[in-house]
XYZ file of C-alpha atoms in Angstrom:
622
model
C 13.670 -57.081 85.744
C 15.646 -53.923 85.220
C 17.787 -53.402 82.117
C 21.460 -52.726 82.616
C 21.756 -49.016 83.648
C 23.137 -46.517 81.265
C 25.394 -43.738 82.726
C 24.804 -40.279 81.408
C 26.366 -36.831 82.226
C 24.369 -34.040 83.693
C 24.091 -30.866 81.561
C 26.707 -28.274 82.553
C 24.075 -25.986 83.882
C 22.575 -28.743 86.111
C 26.053 -29.394 87.659
C 26.226 -25.658 88.501
C 22.588 -25.503 89.784
C 23.254 -28.564 91.992
C 26.273 -27.078 93.548
C 24.651 -23.683 94.210
C 21.467 -25.160 95.543
C 23.245 -27.450 97.994
C 25.598 -24.794 99.188
C 23.413 -21.688 99.076
C 20.257 -23.026 100.533
C 21.874 -25.157 103.195
C 20.345 -22.936 106.025
C 16.869 -23.768 104.844
C 17.072 -27.423 104.242
C 13.369 -28.190 104.752
C 12.256 -26.580 101.660
C 13.219 -29.676 99.709
C 9.908 -31.321 100.793
C 7.837 -28.390 99.595
C 9.512 -28.473 96.256
C 8.972 -32.288 95.724
C 5.391 -32.105 96.908
C 4.733 -29.240 94.441
C 6.093 -31.345 91.580
C 3.887 -34.266 92.646
C 0.827 -31.986 92.866
C 1.631 -30.781 89.165
C 1.884 -34.321 88.163
C -1.534 -35.080 89.571
C -3.008 -31.977 87.996
C -1.686 -32.971 84.648
C -3.035 -36.550 84.901
C -6.575 -35.335 85.738
C -6.541 -32.779 82.859
C -5.421 -35.546 80.367
C -7.836 -37.986 81.739
C -10.754 -35.620 80.806
C -10.251 -36.755 77.269
C -8.782 -40.216 77.933
C -10.216 -41.807 81.229
C -8.175 -45.018 80.548
C -5.090 -43.077 81.916
C -6.509 -43.640 85.452
C -5.948 -47.460 84.955
C -8.720 -48.147 87.309
C -7.230 -45.944 90.001
C -8.692 -42.460 90.236
C -7.870 -41.876 93.936
C -5.173 -39.331 93.262
C -2.865 -38.553 96.251
C 0.684 -37.893 97.295
C 2.238 -40.431 99.815
C 5.120 -39.679 102.015
C 6.961 -42.458 104.117
C 10.134 -42.467 106.037
C 12.420 -45.233 107.327
C 14.548 -44.303 110.285
C 16.450 -47.554 110.029
C 17.457 -47.157 106.382
C 17.546 -43.369 106.753
C 15.365 -42.728 103.654
C 12.248 -40.696 102.799
C 10.022 -41.710 99.890
C 7.622 -39.241 98.215
C 5.258 -40.962 95.835
C 2.467 -39.796 93.566
C 0.055 -41.622 91.163
C 0.072 -38.778 88.676
C 1.160 -38.515 85.050
C 4.618 -40.262 85.515
C 7.644 -40.056 83.092
C 8.924 -42.307 80.355
C 12.651 -42.776 79.631
C 12.954 -39.610 77.514
C 11.012 -37.511 79.889
C 13.181 -38.654 82.828
C 16.413 -37.857 80.965
C 14.990 -34.294 79.837
C 13.334 -33.366 83.136
C 15.953 -34.710 85.501
C 19.191 -34.307 83.584
C 18.811 -30.969 81.863
C 17.488 -27.423 82.439
C 15.583 -26.489 79.366
C 15.030 -22.853 80.462
C 16.505 -20.493 77.955
C 18.725 -17.838 79.487
C 20.034 -20.416 82.032
C 23.782 -19.934 81.182
C 23.570 -16.238 81.664
C 21.681 -16.575 84.953
C 24.147 -18.992 86.414
C 27.001 -16.853 85.323
C 25.698 -14.262 87.780
C 25.845 -16.694 90.715
C 28.624 -18.136 92.915
C 30.191 -15.178 94.503
C 28.056 -14.513 97.491
C 26.038 -17.333 99.170
C 23.512 -14.990 100.855
C 22.920 -13.311 97.498
C 22.855 -16.557 95.658
C 19.967 -17.892 97.845
C 17.766 -14.914 96.851
C 18.787 -15.278 93.136
C 18.044 -19.038 93.139
C 14.482 -18.118 94.238
C 14.220 -16.223 90.819
C 14.957 -19.601 89.102
C 13.053 -22.111 91.133
C 14.991 -24.973 92.753
C 12.503 -27.806 92.057
C 13.679 -31.371 91.920
C 17.297 -30.543 92.600
C 16.466 -29.382 96.137
C 16.433 -33.149 96.964
C 20.284 -33.037 96.921
C 20.208 -30.488 99.814
C 19.473 -33.417 102.254
C 20.251 -36.545 100.148
C 23.576 -37.960 99.093
C 21.779 -40.272 96.684
C 18.405 -39.815 94.946
C 16.521 -42.736 93.267
C 13.473 -41.978 91.056
C 11.201 -44.653 89.841
C 8.462 -43.807 87.407
C 6.053 -44.934 84.657
C 3.990 -42.918 82.312
C 0.293 -43.166 82.652
C -0.964 -45.377 79.815
C 2.299 -47.025 79.138
C 2.983 -50.677 79.685
C 4.540 -51.992 82.941
C 7.739 -52.879 80.954
C 8.263 -49.149 80.157
C 8.932 -48.169 83.764
C 12.243 -46.507 84.526
C 14.653 -46.166 87.510
C 16.856 -43.197 87.538
C 19.594 -42.678 90.227
C 22.301 -40.065 90.994
C 24.607 -38.963 93.748
C 24.171 -35.295 92.487
C 27.594 -34.884 91.194
C 28.599 -35.234 87.509
C 26.378 -37.981 86.222
C 23.274 -40.117 86.620
C 22.282 -43.689 85.669
C 18.998 -44.690 84.124
C 17.521 -48.171 83.347
C 14.214 -49.654 82.390
C 12.312 -51.564 85.165
C 8.935 -53.274 85.261
C 6.614 -51.104 87.168
C 3.042 -51.993 87.663
C 1.938 -48.617 89.175
C 1.831 -45.327 87.208
C 3.349 -42.209 88.593
C 6.711 -41.325 90.212
C 8.345 -42.482 93.418
C 11.298 -40.542 94.779
C 13.532 -42.085 97.336
C 15.974 -39.910 99.106
C 18.997 -41.412 100.875
C 19.665 -38.872 103.626
C 22.988 -37.460 104.524
C 24.377 -37.833 107.983
C 23.535 -34.241 108.857
C 19.968 -34.616 107.610
C 18.807 -37.578 109.528
C 16.293 -35.406 111.389
C 14.065 -35.573 108.282
C 13.627 -39.341 108.699
C 11.352 -38.532 111.633
C 7.496 -38.723 110.760
C 6.918 -35.881 113.182
C 9.454 -33.638 111.471
C 7.912 -34.401 108.067
C 4.380 -33.666 109.212
C 5.454 -30.241 110.574
C 7.051 -29.398 107.239
C 3.810 -30.442 105.317
C 1.668 -28.256 107.660
C 4.044 -25.305 107.337
C 4.479 -25.333 103.550
C 1.942 -27.534 101.778
C -1.183 -27.577 104.027
C -3.307 -26.064 101.295
C -2.398 -28.108 98.329
C -5.600 -29.408 96.841
C -4.477 -33.103 96.794
C -4.373 -35.309 99.869
C -0.873 -35.825 101.255
C -0.942 -39.108 103.237
C 1.263 -40.611 105.791
C 1.037 -43.626 108.038
C -0.330 -43.057 111.471
C 0.928 -44.757 114.510
C -1.353 -46.970 116.656
C -1.191 -47.337 120.453
C 1.742 -49.730 120.145
C 3.827 -47.075 118.270
C 3.396 -49.244 115.171
C 2.593 -47.518 111.837
C -0.605 -48.860 110.257
C -3.088 -47.297 107.925
C -2.605 -43.984 106.075
C -4.170 -40.786 107.016
C -4.342 -37.355 105.329
C -2.020 -34.827 106.977
C -2.964 -31.638 105.082
C -6.200 -29.866 104.664
C -6.454 -30.973 101.075
C -8.770 -28.054 100.315
C -7.788 -25.684 97.531
C -6.948 -22.573 99.285
C -8.646 -20.277 96.798
C -12.134 -21.881 97.443
C -11.976 -20.939 101.175
C -13.328 -17.752 102.644
C -10.781 -14.976 102.938
C -11.579 -14.769 106.658
C -10.507 -18.451 107.031
C -6.986 -17.916 105.649
C -3.956 -16.463 107.318
C -1.263 -14.385 105.701
C 1.174 -17.213 106.323
C -1.108 -19.621 104.425
C -1.410 -17.164 101.596
C 2.361 -16.824 101.429
C 2.935 -20.593 101.528
C 0.424 -21.100 98.744
C 2.194 -18.500 96.663
C 5.527 -20.387 97.054
C 3.846 -23.567 95.962
C 2.269 -22.178 92.711
C 5.238 -19.819 91.819
C 7.949 -22.261 92.816
C 9.473 -19.263 94.613
C 11.757 -19.073 97.541
C 10.580 -15.651 98.811
C 7.362 -14.106 100.092
C 5.159 -12.086 97.724
C 4.753 -8.345 98.129
C 0.964 -8.408 98.213
C -2.025 -10.304 96.885
C -5.781 -10.059 96.015
C -8.251 -12.774 96.561
C -11.798 -12.400 95.022
C -14.713 -14.525 94.602
C -17.048 -13.202 91.863
C -20.645 -14.311 91.362
C -23.252 -12.953 88.939
C -22.802 -12.782 85.255
C -19.431 -14.524 85.727
C -18.788 -17.040 88.324
C -15.123 -17.442 89.080
C -12.358 -17.067 91.771
C -9.095 -15.253 91.364
C -6.092 -15.215 93.553
C -3.414 -12.955 92.226
C 0.024 -12.257 93.659
C 2.697 -9.616 93.164
C 6.190 -11.327 93.636
C 8.776 -9.763 95.806
C 11.372 -9.947 92.960
C 11.624 -10.293 89.227
C 12.296 -13.804 87.662
C 15.428 -14.148 85.727
C 13.545 -14.680 82.502
C 11.307 -11.625 82.853
C 12.607 -10.192 79.478
C 12.844 -13.426 77.566
C 10.166 -13.353 74.798
C 10.039 -17.121 74.778
C 9.530 -17.511 78.499
C 6.174 -18.800 79.777
C 4.137 -16.440 81.761
C 0.478 -16.432 82.866
C -1.762 -17.669 85.435
C -2.753 -21.240 86.387
C -6.246 -21.855 85.144
C -8.816 -24.246 86.690
C -12.183 -24.979 85.684
C -14.448 -26.082 88.599
C -11.158 -26.846 90.576
C -9.854 -29.090 87.764
C -6.351 -27.978 86.637
C -6.415 -26.998 82.793
C -3.363 -24.909 82.084
C -0.124 -23.791 83.750
C 0.461 -20.600 81.812
C -2.762 -19.093 80.697
C -1.638 -15.804 79.228
C -5.072 -14.892 78.052
C -6.171 -13.522 81.485
C -3.721 -10.730 81.855
C -2.104 -8.101 79.523
C 1.542 -8.627 78.664
C 2.730 -5.704 80.877
C 1.411 -7.628 83.906
C 3.300 -10.776 82.963
C 5.123 -10.794 86.315
C 1.820 -11.516 88.155
C 1.458 -15.021 89.627
C -1.735 -16.633 90.654
C -4.832 -18.813 89.681
C -8.166 -18.270 88.016
C -10.833 -20.906 88.648
C -13.605 -20.288 86.315
C -16.954 -22.270 86.730
C -18.577 -21.289 83.386
C -15.802 -22.436 81.042
C -15.879 -25.829 79.505
C -13.414 -28.561 80.872
C -12.131 -29.199 77.494
C -11.087 -25.545 76.967
C -8.173 -25.029 74.741
C -5.792 -21.959 74.254
C -7.600 -21.318 71.012
C -11.021 -21.282 72.680
C -9.601 -19.032 75.435
C -8.660 -16.479 72.819
C -12.120 -16.150 71.400
C -14.184 -16.416 74.695
C -16.011 -13.275 75.830
C -16.009 -14.501 79.427
C -12.289 -14.652 79.336
C -12.020 -11.082 78.098
C -14.378 -9.997 81.064
C -12.153 -11.912 83.550
C -9.078 -10.333 82.072
C -10.563 -6.854 82.371
C -11.649 -7.332 85.938
C -8.334 -8.976 86.902
C -6.359 -6.149 85.360
C -8.211 -3.512 87.314
C -7.885 -5.553 90.422
C -4.118 -5.650 90.189
C -3.846 -2.007 89.293
C -6.005 -1.246 92.376
C -3.893 -3.479 94.496
C -0.657 -1.682 93.295
C -2.231 1.762 93.886
C -3.156 0.764 97.399
C 0.411 -0.560 98.007
C 1.879 2.798 96.703
C -0.391 4.864 99.096
C -0.167 2.601 102.240
C 3.399 1.313 101.951
C 5.645 3.504 99.808
C 8.722 1.733 100.797
C 7.449 -1.659 99.553
C 6.037 0.043 96.447
C 9.484 1.359 95.635
C 10.688 -2.246 96.003
C 8.133 -3.211 93.406
C 9.070 -0.476 91.145
C 12.794 -1.240 91.227
C 11.835 -4.890 90.168
C 9.015 -4.356 87.772
C 8.926 -0.597 86.825
C 10.210 -1.150 83.326
C 7.559 -3.677 82.614
C 4.666 -1.525 83.965
C 5.945 1.319 81.729
C 4.659 -0.810 78.808
C 1.164 -0.468 80.171
C 0.068 2.883 78.705
C 1.279 1.598 75.172
C -0.767 -1.526 75.503
C -3.770 -0.681 77.631
C -5.609 2.452 76.568
C -8.587 1.744 78.875
C -6.498 1.873 82.147
C -3.940 4.424 80.901
C -4.674 7.153 83.503
C -4.680 4.440 86.423
C -1.362 3.128 85.128
C 0.054 6.672 84.860
C -0.550 7.254 88.584
C 1.680 4.193 89.340
C 4.659 5.286 87.098
C 7.818 6.615 88.811
C 10.643 8.743 87.330
C 13.888 10.360 88.055
C 13.632 14.094 88.172
C 15.709 17.309 88.571
C 13.939 17.790 91.804
C 15.515 14.817 93.533
C 18.936 15.101 91.934
C 19.436 11.283 91.937
C 18.931 8.519 89.286
C 16.414 6.821 91.616
C 13.018 6.719 89.971
C 10.858 7.936 92.855
C 8.812 10.832 91.455
C 5.231 10.198 90.532
C 3.314 12.338 88.035
C 1.032 13.461 90.841
C 4.082 14.564 92.873
C 5.232 16.653 89.766
C 1.876 18.265 89.233
C 1.704 19.112 93.035
C 4.974 21.155 92.646
C 4.226 22.937 89.317
C 5.003 26.652 89.107
C 2.245 29.209 89.041
C 1.117 29.557 85.350
C 2.843 26.239 84.446
C 0.466 24.030 82.418
C 2.795 21.440 81.084
C 4.664 18.540 82.404
C 8.210 18.770 81.144
C 10.495 15.848 80.396
C 13.544 14.944 78.453
C 14.577 11.615 76.994
C 18.163 10.407 76.661
C 20.140 7.196 76.453
C 21.345 7.504 80.085
C 20.559 9.339 83.179
C 23.812 11.338 82.969
C 23.096 12.454 79.393
C 19.660 13.657 80.398
C 20.877 15.371 83.673
C 23.638 17.214 81.709
C 21.632 18.098 78.625
C 21.925 21.718 77.556
C 18.127 21.767 77.085
C 17.874 21.847 80.925
C 19.624 25.219 81.354
C 16.732 27.599 81.126
C 14.573 25.212 83.220
C 17.402 25.169 86.027
C 17.551 28.922 85.842
C 13.813 29.242 86.363
C 13.582 26.494 88.931
C 11.182 24.370 86.884
C 11.167 20.669 87.397
C 11.944 18.255 84.558
C 11.541 14.551 84.469
C 14.718 12.793 83.331
C 13.837 9.674 81.223
C 16.530 7.352 80.275
C 14.788 3.893 80.015
C 14.413 2.719 76.287
C 10.776 2.230 76.835
C 10.335 5.874 77.743
C 10.300 6.907 74.125
C 7.272 4.764 73.428
C 5.676 5.694 76.703
C 5.659 9.403 76.114
C 4.495 8.909 72.609
C 1.306 7.010 73.915
C 0.722 9.037 77.010
C 0.365 12.655 75.874
C -1.186 14.079 79.101
C -1.945 13.385 82.752
C -4.553 15.145 85.010
C -5.284 17.549 82.053
C -1.549 18.663 81.734
C 0.174 17.970 78.473
C 3.517 16.138 78.619
C 5.970 18.302 76.768
C 9.454 17.206 75.687
C 12.012 20.026 76.179
C 14.109 18.841 73.193
C 11.239 19.141 70.700
C 9.594 22.129 69.127
C 9.070 25.611 70.662
C 8.731 25.933 74.337
C 6.393 28.315 76.235
C 8.059 28.435 79.590
C 6.248 30.279 82.517
C 8.211 33.177 83.876
C 10.278 33.570 80.512
C 10.804 37.162 79.437
C 9.072 37.650 76.189
C 11.937 39.770 74.553
C 11.898 40.089 70.901
C 14.765 37.909 69.933
C 14.609 39.196 66.292
C 15.314 42.718 67.318
C 18.160 41.486 69.534
C 19.764 39.537 66.849
C 19.065 41.612 63.821
C 22.784 42.377 63.136
C 23.481 38.629 63.333
C 20.956 37.614 60.505
C 23.659 37.574 57.736
C 25.652 35.255 59.931
C 22.554 32.931 60.446
C 22.091 32.737 56.656
C 25.622 31.795 56.294
C 25.327 28.934 58.934
C 22.324 27.596 57.068
C 24.296 27.546 53.768
C 27.306 25.775 55.385
C 25.129 23.018 57.153
C 22.760 22.739 54.196
C 20.931 19.417 54.064
C 22.148 18.386 57.447
C 19.592 20.612 59.192
C 16.017 21.525 58.847
C 16.535 25.088 59.982
C 18.948 27.242 62.069
C 17.431 29.774 64.553
C 18.447 31.901 67.370
C 17.155 30.808 70.804
C 16.546 31.992 74.354
C 16.408 28.388 75.773
C 20.216 28.235 76.313
C 22.172 29.938 79.163
C 25.521 28.089 79.419
C 25.854 26.367 76.043
C 26.476 28.070 72.721
C 24.150 25.707 70.551
C 21.957 22.701 70.717
C 19.855 20.584 68.322
C 16.206 19.899 68.716
C 13.612 17.964 66.807
C 10.661 19.644 65.168
C 7.422 19.309 67.034
C 6.025 16.655 64.639
C 9.199 14.840 63.838
C 10.603 11.745 65.440
C 12.797 12.644 68.463
C 16.566 11.996 68.212
C 16.525 9.395 70.904
C 13.829 7.404 69.206
C 15.784 7.568 65.962
C 18.828 6.043 67.734
C 16.687 3.244 69.390
C 15.245 2.351 66.001
C 18.534 2.336 64.256
C 20.017 0.161 66.957
C 17.165 -2.349 66.495
C 18.091 -2.528 62.722
C 15.079 -0.719 61.588
C 14.992 1.726 58.661
C 14.483 5.324 59.969
C 13.380 8.017 57.553
C 15.820 10.908 57.415
C 14.892 13.391 60.116
C 16.921 16.691 60.195
C 17.285 18.544 63.381
C 16.733 22.245 64.072
C 20.056 23.961 64.949
C 19.480 26.364 67.791
C 22.059 29.122 68.572
C 22.504 31.155 71.842
C 23.342 34.680 70.637
C 24.550 35.697 74.112
C 27.277 33.089 74.266
C 30.884 34.126 73.982
C 31.716 31.619 71.356
C 28.845 32.745 69.246
C 29.908 36.357 69.425
C 33.465 35.188 68.532
C 31.988 33.327 65.627
C 30.279 36.464 64.535
C 33.645 38.344 64.313
C 35.201 35.742 62.023
C 35.798 37.208 58.541
C 37.735 34.209 56.954
C 35.007 32.016 55.346
C 37.037 28.725 55.639
C 37.683 29.335 59.315
C 34.115 30.298 59.878
C 32.818 26.996 58.077
C 35.253 24.995 60.394
C 33.786 26.668 63.577
C 30.124 25.996 62.391
C 30.794 22.452 61.791
C 32.617 21.930 64.976
C 29.797 23.673 67.058
C 27.070 21.476 65.172
C 28.955 18.211 65.752
C 29.521 19.303 69.450
C 25.614 19.822 69.714
C 24.978 16.383 68.330
C 27.358 14.738 70.822
C 25.785 16.676 73.707
C 22.487 14.836 72.678
C 24.192 11.469 72.929
C 24.365 11.225 69.007
C 27.036 9.639 66.952
C 29.115 11.396 64.392
C 29.573 10.122 60.810
C 33.262 10.883 60.942
C 34.585 11.211 64.454
C 38.195 11.521 63.207
C 37.212 14.584 61.186
C 35.758 16.113 64.277
C 38.912 15.459 66.286
C 41.012 16.985 63.471
C 38.814 20.125 63.232
C 38.899 20.732 67.152
C 42.647 20.281 67.143
C 43.081 22.689 64.208
C 40.968 25.409 65.869
C 42.829 24.954 69.238
C 46.102 25.584 67.377
C 44.601 28.686 65.729
C 43.434 29.940 69.031
C 47.060 29.978 70.517
């Protein structure tokens, strides 16, 4: 007997997701079956894993499978598994809410363009809610393995604002989903149609998917397995088609789109394991969420162990999807054991090299698709040289940057490209970091480089400051910031600037006295052509952009004073040299110094004072 159903409201995000899934994925309705089969497969994996330490969970039924039945008269489809099942609280949690953090922000970006939405939803994973693409009512019956028959539940919803849930005696463990099909989805009540979808999307799921076969009298009788039911990664690469690899990726990643590329390796020898690693075609919505679960699916001797084993890849490759099936790990392996296991470290090292090799091959063989990859995951890959010293040179080859050579903010220039274009006598890779591409592109530090035709990399991602701090050279060429220290620029005339500015030395001393503790030093420079002044960091000091990043993150930054560089050839500096009134001179010096700070993207302690000073000097100039 079922208890009286309780009516509950869907979480707001679920209502939005239901609406978007039904309307945006309408053109590809058949994916509902792939998603529900994937969920059933996960439930079977979890039961087998838990039963390793508690075989009673099998309840004398260890023949794990997924069953699909259709009823053309009732216009229903039933997808059933004898997996882990759900209790009351799990049904409310799993079917009535979306627990993923960041969901609200993600959903806020949807709803304006159906074609775009269908791609974005792929970043989220449609899962159970895809049932409502074809059904106007969904009934879920379930019982958690190990629970009593009385603890079974029945959940039902029309996919609108609410659902009902009640307790119902249920002898079988596992979950049964009954889809009451919409009028325009009646085609899916056909056994032939369902079989074709299973073959297309779920053929290589490692659990048997069974359906009733028809006898000679067109009557359905005994069940037969309709998929290969062989774990795809255990097969020889020569036996697997590209479409099968893509279908398997969509199953394990719960993704809507094809992967960019993949690597399938069977390793024998000191270690005995299989890896199947995929590069997704797009970034998931929670890529930057520190709490989001990333990692590979871990199997031991084809037995599912963990959904998100992070120990097999470094964090900068957290976007990679795939599986590791290790033969030498114990079946009762835990996250703690994985962290201390030498074999895990060896698999991690080999898998990391394999992925980097795969990306290098993609960059050489298919630059267009590599650029797609870089647009989606470039920021994450830039974390690599910071985290992974062993593979720093390999990662460096994969990095892409904006540059003065291309004149656009697109990050398309590799370090190899840059080195190939270096001027005769040039032995450094020049770069500048700034808070934005425009700030970098218009920095006064670029002036002499533009004049000499020397390429400069324009770095404006926040991670670039850390990247250049850890990656000091490439291909034997030192990476040199053009906003730090002294520059030795090829082709620069080695004129004695001291002789040229001897008459201005008293002015320089006066500038130092006025700016006092605000600067480390004031010097004349030949690095400027169009600007009167600029500020640079000393060679061994923290750069100005790094100071700003750390301050924005709420960290205490030790006071670092800039060097104030002055262009003696500029008309404003020559005018400054001719000012005899000390008060007016001080106003000019302060204005030029604050102007230099602003040009570097800095913030003034007193912007109102700067505006007042500029206005006053403008009035004096009339």
